[in-house]
PDB file of C-alpha atoms and ligand atoms in Angstrom:
ATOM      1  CA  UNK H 198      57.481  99.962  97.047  1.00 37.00           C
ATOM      2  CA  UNK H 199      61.066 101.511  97.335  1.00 41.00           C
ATOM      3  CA  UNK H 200      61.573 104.565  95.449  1.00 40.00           C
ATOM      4  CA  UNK H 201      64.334 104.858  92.711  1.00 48.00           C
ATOM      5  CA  UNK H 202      64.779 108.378  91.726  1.00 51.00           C
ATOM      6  CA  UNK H 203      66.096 110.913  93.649  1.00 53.00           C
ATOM      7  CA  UNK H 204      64.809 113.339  95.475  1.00 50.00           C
ATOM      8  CA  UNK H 205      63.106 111.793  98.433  1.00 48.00           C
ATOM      9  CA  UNK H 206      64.963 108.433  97.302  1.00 59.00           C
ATOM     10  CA  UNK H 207      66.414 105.724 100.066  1.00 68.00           C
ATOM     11  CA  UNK H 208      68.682 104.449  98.103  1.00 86.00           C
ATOM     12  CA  UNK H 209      72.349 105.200  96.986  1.00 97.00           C
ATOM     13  CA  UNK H 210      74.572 105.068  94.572  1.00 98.00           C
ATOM     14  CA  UNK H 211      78.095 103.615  95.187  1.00 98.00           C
ATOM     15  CA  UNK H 212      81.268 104.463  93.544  1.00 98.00           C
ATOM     16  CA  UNK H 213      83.843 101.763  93.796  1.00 99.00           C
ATOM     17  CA  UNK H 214      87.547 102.641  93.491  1.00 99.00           C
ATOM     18  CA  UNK H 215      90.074 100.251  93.292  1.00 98.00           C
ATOM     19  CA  UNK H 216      93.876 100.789  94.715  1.00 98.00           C
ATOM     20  CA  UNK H 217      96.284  98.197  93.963  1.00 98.00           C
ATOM     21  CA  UNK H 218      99.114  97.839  91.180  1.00 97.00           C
ATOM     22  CA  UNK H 219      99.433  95.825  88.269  1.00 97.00           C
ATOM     23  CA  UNK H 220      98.072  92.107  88.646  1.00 97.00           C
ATOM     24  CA  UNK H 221      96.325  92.669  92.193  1.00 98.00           C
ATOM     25  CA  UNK H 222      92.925  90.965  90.412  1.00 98.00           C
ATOM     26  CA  UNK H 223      91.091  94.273  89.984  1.00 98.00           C
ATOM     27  CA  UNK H 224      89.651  93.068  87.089  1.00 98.00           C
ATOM     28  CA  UNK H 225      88.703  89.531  88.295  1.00 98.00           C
ATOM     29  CA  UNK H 226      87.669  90.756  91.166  1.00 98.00           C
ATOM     30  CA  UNK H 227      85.322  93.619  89.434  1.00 98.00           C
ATOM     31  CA  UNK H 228      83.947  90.794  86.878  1.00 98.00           C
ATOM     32  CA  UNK H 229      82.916  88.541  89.480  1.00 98.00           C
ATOM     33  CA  UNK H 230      81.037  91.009  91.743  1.00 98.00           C
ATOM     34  CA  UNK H 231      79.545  92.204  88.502  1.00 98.00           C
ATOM     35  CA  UNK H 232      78.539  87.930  87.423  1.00 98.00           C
ATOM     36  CA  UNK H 233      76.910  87.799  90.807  1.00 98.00           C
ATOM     37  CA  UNK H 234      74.978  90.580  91.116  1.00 98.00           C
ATOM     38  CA  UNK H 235      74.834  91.713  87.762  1.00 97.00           C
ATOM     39  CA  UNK H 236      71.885  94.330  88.198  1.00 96.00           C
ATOM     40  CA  UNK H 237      73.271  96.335  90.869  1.00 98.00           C
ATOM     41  CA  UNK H 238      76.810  96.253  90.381  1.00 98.00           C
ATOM     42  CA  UNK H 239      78.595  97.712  87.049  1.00 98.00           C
ATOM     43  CA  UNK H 240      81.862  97.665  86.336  1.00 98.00           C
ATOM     44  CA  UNK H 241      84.533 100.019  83.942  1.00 98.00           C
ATOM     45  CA  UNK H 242      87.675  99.223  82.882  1.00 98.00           C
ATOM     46  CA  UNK H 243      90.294 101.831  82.438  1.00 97.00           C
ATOM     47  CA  UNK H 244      91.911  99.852  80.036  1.00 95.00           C
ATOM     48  CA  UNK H 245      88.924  99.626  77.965  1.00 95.00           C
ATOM     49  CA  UNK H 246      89.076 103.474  77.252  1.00 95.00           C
ATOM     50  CA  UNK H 247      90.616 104.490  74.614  1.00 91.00           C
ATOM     51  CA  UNK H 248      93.365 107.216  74.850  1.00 90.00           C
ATOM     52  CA  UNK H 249      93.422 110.094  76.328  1.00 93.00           C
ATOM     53  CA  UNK H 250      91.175 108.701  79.209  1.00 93.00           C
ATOM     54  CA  UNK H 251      91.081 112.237  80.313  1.00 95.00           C
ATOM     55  CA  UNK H 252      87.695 111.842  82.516  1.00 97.00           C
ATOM     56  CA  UNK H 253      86.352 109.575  80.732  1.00 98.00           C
ATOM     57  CA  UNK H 254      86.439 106.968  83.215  1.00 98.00           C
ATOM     58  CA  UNK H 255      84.091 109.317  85.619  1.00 98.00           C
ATOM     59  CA  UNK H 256      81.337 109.579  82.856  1.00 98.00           C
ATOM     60  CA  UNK H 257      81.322 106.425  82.419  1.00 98.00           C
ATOM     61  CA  UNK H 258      80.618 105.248  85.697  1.00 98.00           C
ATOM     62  CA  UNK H 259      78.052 107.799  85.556  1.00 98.00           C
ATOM     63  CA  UNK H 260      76.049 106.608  83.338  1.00 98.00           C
ATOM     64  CA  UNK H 261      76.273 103.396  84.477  1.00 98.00           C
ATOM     65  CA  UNK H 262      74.896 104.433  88.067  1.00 97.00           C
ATOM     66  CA  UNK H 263      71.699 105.897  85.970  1.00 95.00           C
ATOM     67  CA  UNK H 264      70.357 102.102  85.880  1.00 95.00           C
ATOM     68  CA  UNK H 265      72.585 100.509  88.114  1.00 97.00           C
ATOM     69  CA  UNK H 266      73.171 101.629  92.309  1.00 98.00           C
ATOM     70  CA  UNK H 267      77.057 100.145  92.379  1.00 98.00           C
ATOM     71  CA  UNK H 268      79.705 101.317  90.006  1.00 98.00           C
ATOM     72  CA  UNK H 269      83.525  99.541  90.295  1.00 99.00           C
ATOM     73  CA  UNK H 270      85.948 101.961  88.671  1.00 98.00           C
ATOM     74  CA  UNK H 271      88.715  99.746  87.497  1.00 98.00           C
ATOM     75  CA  UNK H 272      91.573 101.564  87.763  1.00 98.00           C
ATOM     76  CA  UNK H 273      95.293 101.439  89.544  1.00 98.00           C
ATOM     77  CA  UNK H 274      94.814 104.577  91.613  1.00 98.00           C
ATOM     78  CA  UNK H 275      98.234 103.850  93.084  1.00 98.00           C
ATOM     79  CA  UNK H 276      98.880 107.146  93.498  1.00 98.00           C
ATOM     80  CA  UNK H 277      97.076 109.917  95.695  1.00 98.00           C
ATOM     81  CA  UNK H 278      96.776 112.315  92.936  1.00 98.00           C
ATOM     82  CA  UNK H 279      94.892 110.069  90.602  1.00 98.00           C
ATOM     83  CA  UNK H 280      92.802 109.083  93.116  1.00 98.00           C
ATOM     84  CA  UNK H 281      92.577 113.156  93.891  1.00 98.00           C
ATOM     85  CA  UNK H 282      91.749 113.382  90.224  1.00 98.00           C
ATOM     86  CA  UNK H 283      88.681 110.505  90.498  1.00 98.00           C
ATOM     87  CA  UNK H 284      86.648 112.726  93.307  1.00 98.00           C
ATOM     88  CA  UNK H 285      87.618 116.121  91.207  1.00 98.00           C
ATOM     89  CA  UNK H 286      85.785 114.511  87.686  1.00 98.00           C
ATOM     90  CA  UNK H 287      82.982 112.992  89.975  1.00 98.00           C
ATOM     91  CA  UNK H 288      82.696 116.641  91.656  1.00 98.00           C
ATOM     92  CA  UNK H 289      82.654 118.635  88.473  1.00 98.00           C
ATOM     93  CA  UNK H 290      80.602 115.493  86.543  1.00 98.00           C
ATOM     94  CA  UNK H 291      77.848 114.502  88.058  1.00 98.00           C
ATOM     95  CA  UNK H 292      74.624 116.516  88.218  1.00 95.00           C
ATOM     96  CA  UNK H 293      72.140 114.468  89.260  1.00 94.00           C
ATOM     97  CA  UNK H 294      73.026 112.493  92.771  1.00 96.00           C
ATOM     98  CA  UNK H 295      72.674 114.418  95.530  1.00 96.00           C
ATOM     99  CA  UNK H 296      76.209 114.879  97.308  1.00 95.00           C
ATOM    100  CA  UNK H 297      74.950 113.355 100.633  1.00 96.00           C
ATOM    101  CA  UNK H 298      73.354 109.704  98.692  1.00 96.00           C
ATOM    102  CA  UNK H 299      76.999 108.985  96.568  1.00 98.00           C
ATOM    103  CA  UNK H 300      79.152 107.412  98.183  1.00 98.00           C
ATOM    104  CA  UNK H 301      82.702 106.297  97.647  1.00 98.00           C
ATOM    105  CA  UNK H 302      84.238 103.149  98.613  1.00 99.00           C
ATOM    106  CA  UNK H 303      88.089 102.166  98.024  1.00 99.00           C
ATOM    107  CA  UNK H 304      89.088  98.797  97.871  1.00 98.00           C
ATOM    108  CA  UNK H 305      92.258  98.658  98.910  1.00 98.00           C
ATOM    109  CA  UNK H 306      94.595  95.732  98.153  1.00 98.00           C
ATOM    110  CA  UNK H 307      97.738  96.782  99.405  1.00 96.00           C
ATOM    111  CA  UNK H 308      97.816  97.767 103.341  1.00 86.00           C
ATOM    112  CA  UNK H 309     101.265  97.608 103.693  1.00 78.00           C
ATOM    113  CA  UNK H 310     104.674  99.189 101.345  1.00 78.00           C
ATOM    114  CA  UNK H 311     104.485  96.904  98.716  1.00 88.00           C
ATOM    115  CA  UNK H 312     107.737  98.242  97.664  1.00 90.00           C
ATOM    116  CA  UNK H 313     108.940  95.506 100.678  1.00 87.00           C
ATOM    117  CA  UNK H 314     106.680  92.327  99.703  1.00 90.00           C
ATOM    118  CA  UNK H 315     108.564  89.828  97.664  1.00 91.00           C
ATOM    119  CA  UNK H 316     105.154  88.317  97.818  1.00 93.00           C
ATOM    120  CA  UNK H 317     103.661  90.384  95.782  1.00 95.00           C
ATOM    121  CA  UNK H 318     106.292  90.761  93.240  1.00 95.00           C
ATOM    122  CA  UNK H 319     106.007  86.805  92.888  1.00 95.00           C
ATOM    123  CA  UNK H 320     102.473  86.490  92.903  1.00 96.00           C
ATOM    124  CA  UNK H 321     101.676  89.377  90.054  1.00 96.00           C
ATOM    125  CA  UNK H 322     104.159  88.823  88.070  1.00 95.00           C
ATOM    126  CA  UNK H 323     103.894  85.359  87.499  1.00 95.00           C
ATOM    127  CA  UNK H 324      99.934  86.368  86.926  1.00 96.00           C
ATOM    128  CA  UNK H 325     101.018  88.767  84.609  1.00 95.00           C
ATOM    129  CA  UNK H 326     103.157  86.137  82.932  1.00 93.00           C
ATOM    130  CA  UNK H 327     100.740  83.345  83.054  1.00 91.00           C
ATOM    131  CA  UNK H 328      98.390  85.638  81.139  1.00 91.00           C
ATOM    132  CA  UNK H 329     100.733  86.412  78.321  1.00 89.00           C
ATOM    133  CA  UNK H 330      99.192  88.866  75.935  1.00 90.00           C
ATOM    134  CA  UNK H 331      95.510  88.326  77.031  1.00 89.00           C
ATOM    135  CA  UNK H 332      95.637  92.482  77.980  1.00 92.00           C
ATOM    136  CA  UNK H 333      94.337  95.440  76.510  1.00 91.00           C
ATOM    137  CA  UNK H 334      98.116  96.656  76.387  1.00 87.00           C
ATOM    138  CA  UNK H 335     100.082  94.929  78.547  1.00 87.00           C
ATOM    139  CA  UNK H 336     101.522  92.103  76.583  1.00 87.00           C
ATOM    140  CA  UNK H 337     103.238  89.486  78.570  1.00 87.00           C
ATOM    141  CA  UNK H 338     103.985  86.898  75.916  1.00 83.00           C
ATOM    142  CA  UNK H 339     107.319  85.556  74.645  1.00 81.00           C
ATOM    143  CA  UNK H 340     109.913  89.080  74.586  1.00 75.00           C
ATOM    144  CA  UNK H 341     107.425  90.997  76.265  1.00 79.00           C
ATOM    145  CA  UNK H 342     108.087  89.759  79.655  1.00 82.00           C
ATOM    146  CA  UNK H 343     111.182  92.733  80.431  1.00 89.00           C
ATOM    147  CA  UNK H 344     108.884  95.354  79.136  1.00 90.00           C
ATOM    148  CA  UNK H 345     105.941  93.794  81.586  1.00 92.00           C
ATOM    149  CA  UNK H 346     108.186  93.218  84.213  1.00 94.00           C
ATOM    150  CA  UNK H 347     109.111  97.107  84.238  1.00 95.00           C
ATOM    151  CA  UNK H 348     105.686  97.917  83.846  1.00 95.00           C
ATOM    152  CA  UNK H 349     104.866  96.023  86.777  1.00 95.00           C
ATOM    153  CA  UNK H 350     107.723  97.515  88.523  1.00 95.00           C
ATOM    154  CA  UNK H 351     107.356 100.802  88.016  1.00 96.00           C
ATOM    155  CA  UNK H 352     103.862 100.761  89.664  1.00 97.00           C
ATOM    156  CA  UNK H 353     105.143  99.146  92.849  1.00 96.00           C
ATOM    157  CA  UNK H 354     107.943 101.334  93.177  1.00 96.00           C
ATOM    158  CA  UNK H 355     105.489 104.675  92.814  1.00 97.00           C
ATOM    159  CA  UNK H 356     102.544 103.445  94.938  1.00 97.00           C
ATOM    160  CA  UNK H 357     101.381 105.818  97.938  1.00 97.00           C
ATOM    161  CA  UNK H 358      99.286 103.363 100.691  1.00 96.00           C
ATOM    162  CA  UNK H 359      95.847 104.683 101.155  1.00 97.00           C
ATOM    163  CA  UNK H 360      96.170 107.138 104.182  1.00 97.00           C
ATOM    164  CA  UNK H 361      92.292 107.659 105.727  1.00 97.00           C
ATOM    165  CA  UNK H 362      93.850 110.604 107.764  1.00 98.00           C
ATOM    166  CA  UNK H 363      94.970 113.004 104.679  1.00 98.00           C
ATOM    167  CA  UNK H 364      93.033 113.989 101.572  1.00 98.00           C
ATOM    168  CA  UNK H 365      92.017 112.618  98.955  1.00 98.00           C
ATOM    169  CA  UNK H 366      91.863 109.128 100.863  1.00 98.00           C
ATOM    170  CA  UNK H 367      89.840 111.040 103.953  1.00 98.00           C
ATOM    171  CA  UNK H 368      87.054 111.408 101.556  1.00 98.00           C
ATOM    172  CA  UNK H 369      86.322 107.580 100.998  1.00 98.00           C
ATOM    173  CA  UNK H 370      83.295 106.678 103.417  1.00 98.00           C
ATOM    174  CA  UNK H 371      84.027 103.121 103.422  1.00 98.00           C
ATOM    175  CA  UNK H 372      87.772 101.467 103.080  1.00 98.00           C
ATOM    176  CA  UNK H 373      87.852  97.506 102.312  1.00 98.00           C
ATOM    177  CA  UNK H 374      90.932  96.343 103.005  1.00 98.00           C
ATOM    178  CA  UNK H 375      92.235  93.287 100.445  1.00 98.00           C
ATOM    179  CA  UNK H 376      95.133  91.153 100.268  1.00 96.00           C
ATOM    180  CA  UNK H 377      96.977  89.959  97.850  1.00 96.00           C
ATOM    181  CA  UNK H 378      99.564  87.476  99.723  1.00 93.00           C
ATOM    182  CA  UNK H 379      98.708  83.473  97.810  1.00 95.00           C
ATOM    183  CA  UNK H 380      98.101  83.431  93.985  1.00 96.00           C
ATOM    184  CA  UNK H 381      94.454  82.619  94.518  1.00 96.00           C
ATOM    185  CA  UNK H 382      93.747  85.978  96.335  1.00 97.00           C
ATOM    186  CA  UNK H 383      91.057  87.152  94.500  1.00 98.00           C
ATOM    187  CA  UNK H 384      88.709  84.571  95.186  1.00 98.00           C
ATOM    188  CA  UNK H 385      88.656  85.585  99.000  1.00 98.00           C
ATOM    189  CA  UNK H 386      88.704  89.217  98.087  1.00 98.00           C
ATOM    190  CA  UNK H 387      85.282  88.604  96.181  1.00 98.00           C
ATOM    191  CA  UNK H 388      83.802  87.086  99.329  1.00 98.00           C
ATOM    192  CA  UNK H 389      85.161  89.920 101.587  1.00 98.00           C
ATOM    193  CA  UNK H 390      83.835  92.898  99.124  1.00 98.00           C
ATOM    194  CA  UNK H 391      80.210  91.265  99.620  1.00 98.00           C
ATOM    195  CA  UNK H 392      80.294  90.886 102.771  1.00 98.00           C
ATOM    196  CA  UNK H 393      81.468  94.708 103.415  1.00 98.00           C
ATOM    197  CA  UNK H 394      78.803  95.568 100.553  1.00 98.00           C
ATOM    198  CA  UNK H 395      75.969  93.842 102.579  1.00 98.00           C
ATOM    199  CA  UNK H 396      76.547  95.293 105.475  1.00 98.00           C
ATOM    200  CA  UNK H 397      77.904  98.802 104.603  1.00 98.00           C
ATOM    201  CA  UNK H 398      75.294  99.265 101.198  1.00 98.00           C
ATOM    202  CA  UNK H 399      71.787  98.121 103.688  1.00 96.00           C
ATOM    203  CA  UNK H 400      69.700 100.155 101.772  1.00 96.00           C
ATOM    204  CA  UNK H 401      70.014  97.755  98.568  1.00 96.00           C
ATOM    205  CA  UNK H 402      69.042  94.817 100.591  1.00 96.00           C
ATOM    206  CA  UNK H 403      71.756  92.339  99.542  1.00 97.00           C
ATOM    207  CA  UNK H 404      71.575  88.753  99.268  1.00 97.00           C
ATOM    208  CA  UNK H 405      74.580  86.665 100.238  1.00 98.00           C
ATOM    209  CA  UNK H 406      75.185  84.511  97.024  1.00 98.00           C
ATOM    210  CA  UNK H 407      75.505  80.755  98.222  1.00 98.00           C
ATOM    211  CA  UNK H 408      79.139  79.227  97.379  1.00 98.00           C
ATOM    212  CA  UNK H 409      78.150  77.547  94.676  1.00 98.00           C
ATOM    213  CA  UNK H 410      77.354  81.113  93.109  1.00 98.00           C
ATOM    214  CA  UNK H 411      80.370  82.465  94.311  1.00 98.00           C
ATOM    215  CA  UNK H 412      82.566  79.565  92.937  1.00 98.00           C
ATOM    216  CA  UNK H 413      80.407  79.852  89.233  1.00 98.00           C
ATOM    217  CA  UNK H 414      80.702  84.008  89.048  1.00 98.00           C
ATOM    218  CA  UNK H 415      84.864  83.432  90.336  1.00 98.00           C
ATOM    219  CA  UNK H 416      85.221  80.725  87.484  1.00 98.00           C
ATOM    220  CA  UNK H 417      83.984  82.826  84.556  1.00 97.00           C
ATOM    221  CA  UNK H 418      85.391  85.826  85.843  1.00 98.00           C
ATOM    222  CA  UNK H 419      88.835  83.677  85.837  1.00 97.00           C
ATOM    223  CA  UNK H 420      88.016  82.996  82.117  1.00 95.00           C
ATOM    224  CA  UNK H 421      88.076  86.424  80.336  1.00 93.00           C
ATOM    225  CA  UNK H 422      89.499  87.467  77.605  1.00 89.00           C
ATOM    226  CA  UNK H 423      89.342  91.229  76.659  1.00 89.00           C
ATOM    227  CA  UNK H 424      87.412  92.207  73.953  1.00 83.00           C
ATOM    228  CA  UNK H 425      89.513  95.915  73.545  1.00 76.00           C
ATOM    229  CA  UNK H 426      93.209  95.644  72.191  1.00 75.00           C
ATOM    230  CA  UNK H 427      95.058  98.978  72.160  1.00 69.00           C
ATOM    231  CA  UNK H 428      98.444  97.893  70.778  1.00 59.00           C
TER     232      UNK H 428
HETATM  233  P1  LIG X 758      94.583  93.452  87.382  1.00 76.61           P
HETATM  234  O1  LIG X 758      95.797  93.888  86.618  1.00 76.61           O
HETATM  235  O2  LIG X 758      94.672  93.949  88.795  1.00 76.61           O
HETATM  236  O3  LIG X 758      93.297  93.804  86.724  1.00 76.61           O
HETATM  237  O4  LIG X 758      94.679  91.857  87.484  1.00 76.61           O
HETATM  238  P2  LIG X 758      93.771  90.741  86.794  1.00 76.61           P
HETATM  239  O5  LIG X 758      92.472  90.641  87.479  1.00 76.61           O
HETATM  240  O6  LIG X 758      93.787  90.905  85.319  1.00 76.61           O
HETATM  241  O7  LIG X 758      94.625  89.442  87.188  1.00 76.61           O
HETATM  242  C1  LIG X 758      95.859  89.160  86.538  1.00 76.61           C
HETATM  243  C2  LIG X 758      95.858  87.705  86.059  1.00 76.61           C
HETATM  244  O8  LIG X 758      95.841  86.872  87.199  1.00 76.61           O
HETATM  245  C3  LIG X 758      94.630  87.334  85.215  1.00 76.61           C
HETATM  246  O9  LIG X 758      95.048  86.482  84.168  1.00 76.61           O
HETATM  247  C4  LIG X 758      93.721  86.614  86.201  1.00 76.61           C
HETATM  248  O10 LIG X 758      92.959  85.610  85.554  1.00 76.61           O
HETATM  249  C5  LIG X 758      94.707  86.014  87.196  1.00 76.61           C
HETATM  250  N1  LIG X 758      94.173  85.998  88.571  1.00 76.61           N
HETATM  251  C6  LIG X 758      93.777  87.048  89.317  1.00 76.61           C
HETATM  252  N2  LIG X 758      93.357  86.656  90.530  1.00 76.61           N
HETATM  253  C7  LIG X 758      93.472  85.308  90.541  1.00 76.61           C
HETATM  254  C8  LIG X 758      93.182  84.297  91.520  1.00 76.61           C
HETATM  255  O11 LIG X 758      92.730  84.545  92.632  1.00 76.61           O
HETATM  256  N3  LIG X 758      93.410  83.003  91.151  1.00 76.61           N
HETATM  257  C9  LIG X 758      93.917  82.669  89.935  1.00 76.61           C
HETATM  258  N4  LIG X 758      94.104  81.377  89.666  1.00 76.61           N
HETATM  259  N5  LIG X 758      94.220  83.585  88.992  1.00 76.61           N
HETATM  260  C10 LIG X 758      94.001  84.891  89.292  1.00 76.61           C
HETATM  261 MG1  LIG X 759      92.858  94.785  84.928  1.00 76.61          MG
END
């Protein structure tokens, strides 16, 4: 029998952080890992907290690595200082994991200067668009469109790429690189986040879901509508 506390423990516990902008499927992305394994991996939404998130968003993911081993922090983290500011709260946070069994694990879906991709201006704004108001504060719908469109710009003009060779991106141990280039991205980015989980988290013994799972968790993921409304 594998131990679950710590101490002598195997296992450990996995803080996922998310780098993208506005409409990159963070949250679909995040909900559908969560469907298909939905004991191991948690999942907390920035936008669910209400303001100021201060570091809220740390604690949280805290206790949700008490029951579960994989926590997705839903966040932009476009910038290096907020992603500074996510290993600073887990630093001064957490008391219980030892240093050496948490590990951090950035998805990254933007490689490149997305201040240069028309791509992805097309593809997330016309998500952002398509889901109208269905956000915790980002409503799309009818004359909202300029002030989402700014929104949406404003992150792409500030984001800093992930750069493994200065801090605070040095400190990931594992970097999954995403794309975001056709409007059904996320589906693929799902598939790719396993695969890196199964081979990179082996001391949780992962199984591969079969495609039928995969489409299933994708479709309801696809299908939610926040619960939190903060305007
Ligand atoms: P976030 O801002 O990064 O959290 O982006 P979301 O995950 O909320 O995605 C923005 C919108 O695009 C949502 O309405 C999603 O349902 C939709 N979306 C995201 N990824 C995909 C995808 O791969 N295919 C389709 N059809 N819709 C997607
Ligand atoms: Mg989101």
């Amino acid at each position: 029998m594998r131990l679950l506390s710590f101490g002598d423990s195997q296992i450990c516990k996995y803080a996922v952080v998310t780098v993208a902008t506005i409409g990159c499927g963070k949250t679909t992305t995040s909900l559908a890992l969560a469907n298909l394994f939905p004991n191991i991996i948690g999942h907390i939404q920035n936008d669910n907290i209400r303001r100021p998130v201060g570091n809220k968003l740390v604690a949280g993911a805290l206790e949700i690595l008490i029951n579960r081993p994989i926590v997705i922090l839903d966040k932009n983290d476009h910038k290096f200082i907020e992603r500074k500011q996510i290993f600073d709260d887990f630093d001064q946070l957490n008391e219980v994991i030892p240093t050496s069994k948490l590990k951090f694990i950035c998805l990254n879906f933007l490689r490149n200067r997305p201040q240069e991709d028309k791509d992805l201006w097309n593809i997330t704004r016309e998500r952002i668009l398509e889901r109208g108001d269905n956000h915790q504060t980002i409503k799309a719908a009818g004359k909202g469109i300029t002030k989402a469109e700014k929104i949406i710009q404003g992150f792409i003009k500030r984001f800093q790429p992930v750069d493994p060779g200065r801090e605070p991106d040095s400190k990931f141990d594992l970097i999954i690189n995403l794309d975001v280039t056709s409007p059904d991205s996320s589906y693929a980015n799902v598939k790719t986040v396993v695969d890196n989980l199964i081979s990179f988290a082996s001391d949780l013994n992962l199984t591969r879901p079969t495609e039928e799972q995969f489409q299933e968790a994708f479709k309801s993921a696809l299908d939610y509508k926040p619960s939190v409304n903060k305007i």
